[in-house]
């Protein structure tokens, strides 16, 4: 009789666990995202916004056709990268800012005040530095990030950023 009671209690406990897990499954909490992954999503989004705006400036204000073409490519590529990033951020319930950082906005204002050769030199020099920094930012996320979705974003963005760096370095060296 005691054995039968133990079996019955165990069966009821198992049924209760199954029922509760079914009830709570529809109310799943958003996935946990580490502070590093959040910072990456926010920083990469702001970088994309700055690259898009800077590329638009290059299309309008550059003196050389190669710089205007690079600006157009940056607008297209960073718009695409940012669409992917926004989907991941939404999936992970990470709120993104609506504009570049204050520092990036100040840099964009400096570019906007220039034109022709002066713009070309300033913008290309900044792009070389920014894309080198971005490659380091991507490498850090790839090696130490927590979220597979965020790490995949960084991994997928790396060849695009490398291509942009190669492009601006070739323009900088006069090739």
PDB file of C-alpha atoms in Angstrom:
ATOM      1  CA  UNK A   1       0.000   0.000   0.000  1.00  0.00           C
ATOM      2  CA  UNK A   2       2.805   2.445   0.858  1.00  0.00           C
ATOM      3  CA  UNK A   3       4.543   1.595  -2.408  1.00  0.00           C
ATOM      4  CA  UNK A   4       1.339   2.281  -4.311  1.00  0.00           C
ATOM      5  CA  UNK A   5       0.976   5.661  -2.551  1.00  0.00           C
ATOM      6  CA  UNK A   6       4.582   6.617  -3.459  1.00  0.00           C
ATOM      7  CA  UNK A   7       3.955   5.702  -7.113  1.00  0.00           C
ATOM      8  CA  UNK A   8       0.737   7.751  -7.109  1.00  0.00           C
ATOM      9  CA  UNK A   9       2.430  10.809  -5.555  1.00  0.00           C
ATOM     10  CA  UNK A  10       5.304  10.561  -8.055  1.00  0.00           C
ATOM     11  CA  UNK A  11       2.850  10.303 -10.966  1.00  0.00           C
ATOM     12  CA  UNK A  12       0.891  13.319  -9.699  1.00  0.00           C
ATOM     13  CA  UNK A  13       4.101  15.318  -9.290  1.00  0.00           C
ATOM     14  CA  UNK A  14       5.174  14.465 -12.836  1.00  0.00           C
ATOM     15  CA  UNK A  15       1.734  15.423 -14.171  1.00  0.00           C
ATOM     16  CA  UNK A  16       1.869  18.721 -12.280  1.00  0.00           C
ATOM     17  CA  UNK A  17       5.332  19.561 -13.686  1.00  0.00           C
ATOM     18  CA  UNK A  18       4.162  18.728 -17.215  1.00  0.00           C
ATOM     19  CA  UNK A  19       1.026  20.817 -16.828  1.00  0.00           C
ATOM     20  CA  UNK A  20       2.880  23.808 -15.420  1.00  0.00           C
ATOM     21  CA  UNK A  21       5.544  23.710 -18.106  1.00  0.00           C
ATOM     22  CA  UNK A  22       2.813  23.707 -20.735  1.00  0.00           C
ATOM     23  CA  UNK A  23       1.132  26.698 -19.114  1.00  0.00           C
ATOM     24  CA  UNK A  24       4.298  28.768 -18.839  1.00  0.00           C
ATOM     25  CA  UNK A  25       5.656  27.902 -22.280  1.00  0.00           C
ATOM     26  CA  UNK A  26       3.373  30.486 -23.876  1.00  0.00           C
ATOM     27  CA  UNK A  27       4.751  33.147 -21.539  1.00  0.00           C
ATOM     28  CA  UNK A  28       8.451  32.626 -22.133  1.00  0.00           C
ATOM     29  CA  UNK A  29      10.699  35.421 -20.959  1.00  0.00           C
ATOM     30  CA  UNK A  30      12.792  37.179 -23.585  1.00  0.00           C
ATOM     31  CA  UNK A  31      16.130  35.443 -24.125  1.00  0.00           C
ATOM     32  CA  UNK A  32      18.951  36.567 -21.860  1.00  0.00           C
ATOM     33  CA  UNK A  33      21.432  38.799 -23.626  1.00  0.00           C
ATOM     34  CA  UNK A  34      24.745  39.646 -21.992  1.00  0.00           C
ATOM     35  CA  UNK A  35      25.790  43.259 -21.463  1.00  0.00           C
ATOM     36  CA  UNK A  36      28.573  42.739 -24.007  1.00  0.00           C
ATOM     37  CA  UNK A  37      26.130  41.498 -26.650  1.00  0.00           C
ATOM     38  CA  UNK A  38      23.787  44.441 -25.966  1.00  0.00           C
ATOM     39  CA  UNK A  39      26.693  46.876 -26.190  1.00  0.00           C
ATOM     40  CA  UNK A  40      27.770  45.270 -29.453  1.00  0.00           C
ATOM     41  CA  UNK A  41      24.282  45.559 -30.965  1.00  0.00           C
ATOM     42  CA  UNK A  42      23.949  49.197 -29.909  1.00  0.00           C
ATOM     43  CA  UNK A  43      27.477  50.142 -30.997  1.00  0.00           C
ATOM     44  CA  UNK A  44      27.261  48.329 -34.322  1.00  0.00           C
ATOM     45  CA  UNK A  45      23.860  49.912 -35.025  1.00  0.00           C
ATOM     46  CA  UNK A  46      25.234  53.386 -34.321  1.00  0.00           C
ATOM     47  CA  UNK A  47      28.270  52.615 -36.496  1.00  0.00           C
ATOM     48  CA  UNK A  48      25.948  51.570 -39.316  1.00  0.00           C
ATOM     49  CA  UNK A  49      23.896  54.758 -38.960  1.00  0.00           C
ATOM     50  CA  UNK A  50      27.072  56.870 -39.021  1.00  0.00           C
ATOM     51  CA  UNK A  51      28.434  54.989 -42.048  1.00  0.00           C
ATOM     52  CA  UNK A  52      25.163  55.465 -43.920  1.00  0.00           C
ATOM     53  CA  UNK A  53      25.085  59.200 -43.203  1.00  0.00           C
ATOM     54  CA  UNK A  54      28.804  59.590 -43.922  1.00  0.00           C
ATOM     55  CA  UNK A  55      28.423  57.671 -47.166  1.00  0.00           C
ATOM     56  CA  UNK A  56      25.586  59.969 -48.209  1.00  0.00           C
ATOM     57  CA  UNK A  57      27.821  62.969 -47.512  1.00  0.00           C
ATOM     58  CA  UNK A  58      30.575  61.387 -49.619  1.00  0.00           C
ATOM     59  CA  UNK A  59      28.157  60.865 -52.495  1.00  0.00           C
ATOM     60  CA  UNK A  60      27.271  64.580 -52.417  1.00  0.00           C
ATOM     61  CA  UNK A  61      30.489  66.320 -51.358  1.00  0.00           C
ATOM     62  CA  UNK A  62      33.481  64.256 -52.448  1.00  0.00           C
ATOM     63  CA  UNK A  63      35.837  65.626 -55.056  1.00  0.00           C
ATOM     64  CA  UNK A  64      36.938  62.275 -56.494  1.00  0.00           C
ATOM     65  CA  UNK A  65      34.625  59.812 -58.175  1.00  0.00           C
ATOM     66  CA  UNK A  66      36.301  56.950 -56.275  1.00  0.00           C
ATOM     67  CA  UNK A  67      35.293  58.554 -52.952  1.00  0.00           C
ATOM     68  CA  UNK A  68      31.720  59.153 -54.172  1.00  0.00           C
ATOM     69  CA  UNK A  69      31.573  55.496 -55.287  1.00  0.00           C
ATOM     70  CA  UNK A  70      32.914  54.319 -51.908  1.00  0.00           C
ATOM     71  CA  UNK A  71      30.252  56.418 -50.175  1.00  0.00           C
ATOM     72  CA  UNK A  72      27.519  54.814 -52.272  1.00  0.00           C
ATOM     73  CA  UNK A  73      28.851  51.317 -51.499  1.00  0.00           C
ATOM     74  CA  UNK A  74      28.976  52.097 -47.783  1.00  0.00           C
ATOM     75  CA  UNK A  75      25.367  53.299 -47.813  1.00  0.00           C
ATOM     76  CA  UNK A  76      24.199  50.109 -49.538  1.00  0.00           C
ATOM     77  CA  UNK A  77      26.276  47.683 -47.462  1.00  0.00           C
ATOM     78  CA  UNK A  78      25.682  49.287 -44.060  1.00  0.00           C
ATOM     79  CA  UNK A  79      21.958  49.577 -44.763  1.00  0.00           C
ATOM     80  CA  UNK A  80      21.879  45.840 -45.439  1.00  0.00           C
ATOM     81  CA  UNK A  81      24.009  45.017 -42.375  1.00  0.00           C
ATOM     82  CA  UNK A  82      21.784  47.194 -40.211  1.00  0.00           C
ATOM     83  CA  UNK A  83      18.594  45.501 -41.396  1.00  0.00           C
ATOM     84  CA  UNK A  84      20.040  42.165 -40.250  1.00  0.00           C
ATOM     85  CA  UNK A  85      21.159  43.687 -36.951  1.00  0.00           C
ATOM     86  CA  UNK A  86      17.728  45.210 -36.259  1.00  0.00           C
ATOM     87  CA  UNK A  87      16.060  41.823 -36.766  1.00  0.00           C
ATOM     88  CA  UNK A  88      18.399  40.210 -34.211  1.00  0.00           C
ATOM     89  CA  UNK A  89      17.965  43.093 -31.754  1.00  0.00           C
ATOM     90  CA  UNK A  90      14.192  42.781 -32.006  1.00  0.00           C
ATOM     91  CA  UNK A  91      14.360  39.012 -31.498  1.00  0.00           C
ATOM     92  CA  UNK A  92      16.503  39.548 -28.390  1.00  0.00           C
ATOM     93  CA  UNK A  93      14.402  42.492 -27.118  1.00  0.00           C
ATOM     94  CA  UNK A  94      17.290  44.968 -27.299  1.00  0.00           C
ATOM     95  CA  UNK A  95      16.239  48.596 -27.822  1.00  0.00           C
ATOM     96  CA  UNK A  96      18.390  50.464 -30.332  1.00  0.00           C
ATOM     97  CA  UNK A  97      19.083  54.203 -30.456  1.00  0.00           C
ATOM     98  CA  UNK A  98      17.689  56.238 -33.321  1.00  0.00           C
ATOM     99  CA  UNK A  99      20.894  58.038 -34.274  1.00  0.00           C
ATOM    100  CA  UNK A 100      24.686  57.795 -34.157  1.00  0.00           C
ATOM    101  CA  UNK A 101      26.541  58.571 -30.940  1.00  0.00           C
ATOM    102  CA  UNK A 102      27.311  62.203 -30.033  1.00  0.00           C
ATOM    103  CA  UNK A 103      30.935  61.678 -31.085  1.00  0.00           C
ATOM    104  CA  UNK A 104      29.853  60.244 -34.443  1.00  0.00           C
ATOM    105  CA  UNK A 105      27.412  63.103 -34.984  1.00  0.00           C
ATOM    106  CA  UNK A 106      30.199  65.623 -34.302  1.00  0.00           C
ATOM    107  CA  UNK A 107      32.417  63.858 -36.833  1.00  0.00           C
ATOM    108  CA  UNK A 108      29.601  63.930 -39.400  1.00  0.00           C
ATOM    109  CA  UNK A 109      29.191  67.681 -38.821  1.00  0.00           C
ATOM    110  CA  UNK A 110      32.928  68.158 -39.445  1.00  0.00           C
ATOM    111  CA  UNK A 111      32.630  66.246 -42.725  1.00  0.00           C
ATOM    112  CA  UNK A 112      29.533  68.225 -43.733  1.00  0.00           C
ATOM    113  CA  UNK A 113      31.524  71.452 -43.442  1.00  0.00           C
ATOM    114  CA  UNK A 114      34.033  70.253 -46.042  1.00  0.00           C
ATOM    115  CA  UNK A 115      33.904  69.668 -49.757  1.00  0.00           C
ATOM    116  CA  UNK A 116      36.028  68.426 -52.629  1.00  0.00           C
ATOM    117  CA  UNK A 117      39.612  67.411 -51.920  1.00  0.00           C
ATOM    118  CA  UNK A 118      39.422  68.566 -48.293  1.00  0.00           C
ATOM    119  CA  UNK A 119      36.406  66.305 -47.736  1.00  0.00           C
ATOM    120  CA  UNK A 120      38.068  63.381 -49.522  1.00  0.00           C
ATOM    121  CA  UNK A 121      41.191  63.484 -47.367  1.00  0.00           C
ATOM    122  CA  UNK A 122      39.329  63.862 -44.063  1.00  0.00           C
ATOM    123  CA  UNK A 123      36.676  61.252 -44.845  1.00  0.00           C
ATOM    124  CA  UNK A 124      39.074  58.627 -46.210  1.00  0.00           C
ATOM    125  CA  UNK A 125      41.489  59.034 -43.269  1.00  0.00           C
ATOM    126  CA  UNK A 126      38.581  58.646 -40.828  1.00  0.00           C
ATOM    127  CA  UNK A 127      37.234  55.618 -42.705  1.00  0.00           C
ATOM    128  CA  UNK A 128      40.575  53.816 -42.540  1.00  0.00           C
ATOM    129  CA  UNK A 129      40.738  54.345 -38.765  1.00  0.00           C
ATOM    130  CA  UNK A 130      37.050  53.554 -38.199  1.00  0.00           C
ATOM    131  CA  UNK A 131      37.118  50.328 -40.211  1.00  0.00           C
ATOM    132  CA  UNK A 132      40.285  49.121 -38.445  1.00  0.00           C
ATOM    133  CA  UNK A 133      38.586  49.813 -35.107  1.00  0.00           C
ATOM    134  CA  UNK A 134      35.438  48.049 -36.300  1.00  0.00           C
ATOM    135  CA  UNK A 135      37.391  44.920 -37.235  1.00  0.00           C
ATOM    136  CA  UNK A 136      38.742  44.806 -33.662  1.00  0.00           C
ATOM    137  CA  UNK A 137      35.194  45.337 -32.316  1.00  0.00           C
ATOM    138  CA  UNK A 138      33.928  42.450 -34.467  1.00  0.00           C
ATOM    139  CA  UNK A 139      36.783  40.161 -33.410  1.00  0.00           C
ATOM    140  CA  UNK A 140      36.049  40.841 -29.741  1.00  0.00           C
ATOM    141  CA  UNK A 141      32.378  39.931 -30.176  1.00  0.00           C
ATOM    142  CA  UNK A 142      33.204  36.808 -32.179  1.00  0.00           C
ATOM    143  CA  UNK A 143      35.662  35.555 -29.563  1.00  0.00           C
ATOM    144  CA  UNK A 144      33.951  36.570 -26.313  1.00  0.00           C
ATOM    145  CA  UNK A 145      30.277  37.245 -27.088  1.00  0.00           C
ATOM    146  CA  UNK A 146      27.565  35.067 -25.545  1.00  0.00           C
ATOM    147  CA  UNK A 147      24.678  35.104 -28.003  1.00  0.00           C
ATOM    148  CA  UNK A 148      25.102  32.879 -31.062  1.00  0.00           C
ATOM    149  CA  UNK A 149      22.857  35.255 -33.030  1.00  0.00           C
ATOM    150  CA  UNK A 150      24.984  38.276 -32.167  1.00  0.00           C
ATOM    151  CA  UNK A 151      28.245  36.432 -32.779  1.00  0.00           C
ATOM    152  CA  UNK A 152      26.927  35.369 -36.199  1.00  0.00           C
ATOM    153  CA  UNK A 153      26.135  38.992 -37.033  1.00  0.00           C
ATOM    154  CA  UNK A 154      29.709  39.958 -36.196  1.00  0.00           C
ATOM    155  CA  UNK A 155      31.071  37.049 -38.202  1.00  0.00           C
ATOM    156  CA  UNK A 156      28.926  37.915 -41.236  1.00  0.00           C
ATOM    157  CA  UNK A 157      29.843  41.616 -41.080  1.00  0.00           C
ATOM    158  CA  UNK A 158      33.587  41.014 -40.953  1.00  0.00           C
ATOM    159  CA  UNK A 159      34.179  40.371 -44.688  1.00  0.00           C
ATOM    160  CA  UNK A 160      32.141  43.468 -45.596  1.00  0.00           C
ATOM    161  CA  UNK A 161      34.142  45.650 -43.202  1.00  0.00           C
ATOM    162  CA  UNK A 162      37.407  44.115 -44.458  1.00  0.00           C
ATOM    163  CA  UNK A 163      36.361  44.908 -48.052  1.00  0.00           C
ATOM    164  CA  UNK A 164      35.562  48.506 -47.062  1.00  0.00           C
ATOM    165  CA  UNK A 165      38.923  48.864 -45.337  1.00  0.00           C
ATOM    166  CA  UNK A 166      40.730  47.565 -48.411  1.00  0.00           C
ATOM    167  CA  UNK A 167      38.780  50.007 -50.579  1.00  0.00           C
ATOM    168  CA  UNK A 168      39.538  53.101 -48.501  1.00  0.00           C
ATOM    169  CA  UNK A 169      43.188  52.088 -48.049  1.00  0.00           C
ATOM    170  CA  UNK A 170      43.560  51.812 -51.830  1.00  0.00           C
ATOM    171  CA  UNK A 171      41.963  55.250 -52.286  1.00  0.00           C
ATOM    172  CA  UNK A 172      44.204  56.655 -49.547  1.00  0.00           C
ATOM    173  CA  UNK A 173      47.337  55.315 -51.217  1.00  0.00           C
ATOM    174  CA  UNK A 174      46.256  56.744 -54.560  1.00  0.00           C
ATOM    175  CA  UNK A 175      45.724  53.447 -56.381  1.00  0.00           C
TER     176      UNK A 175
END
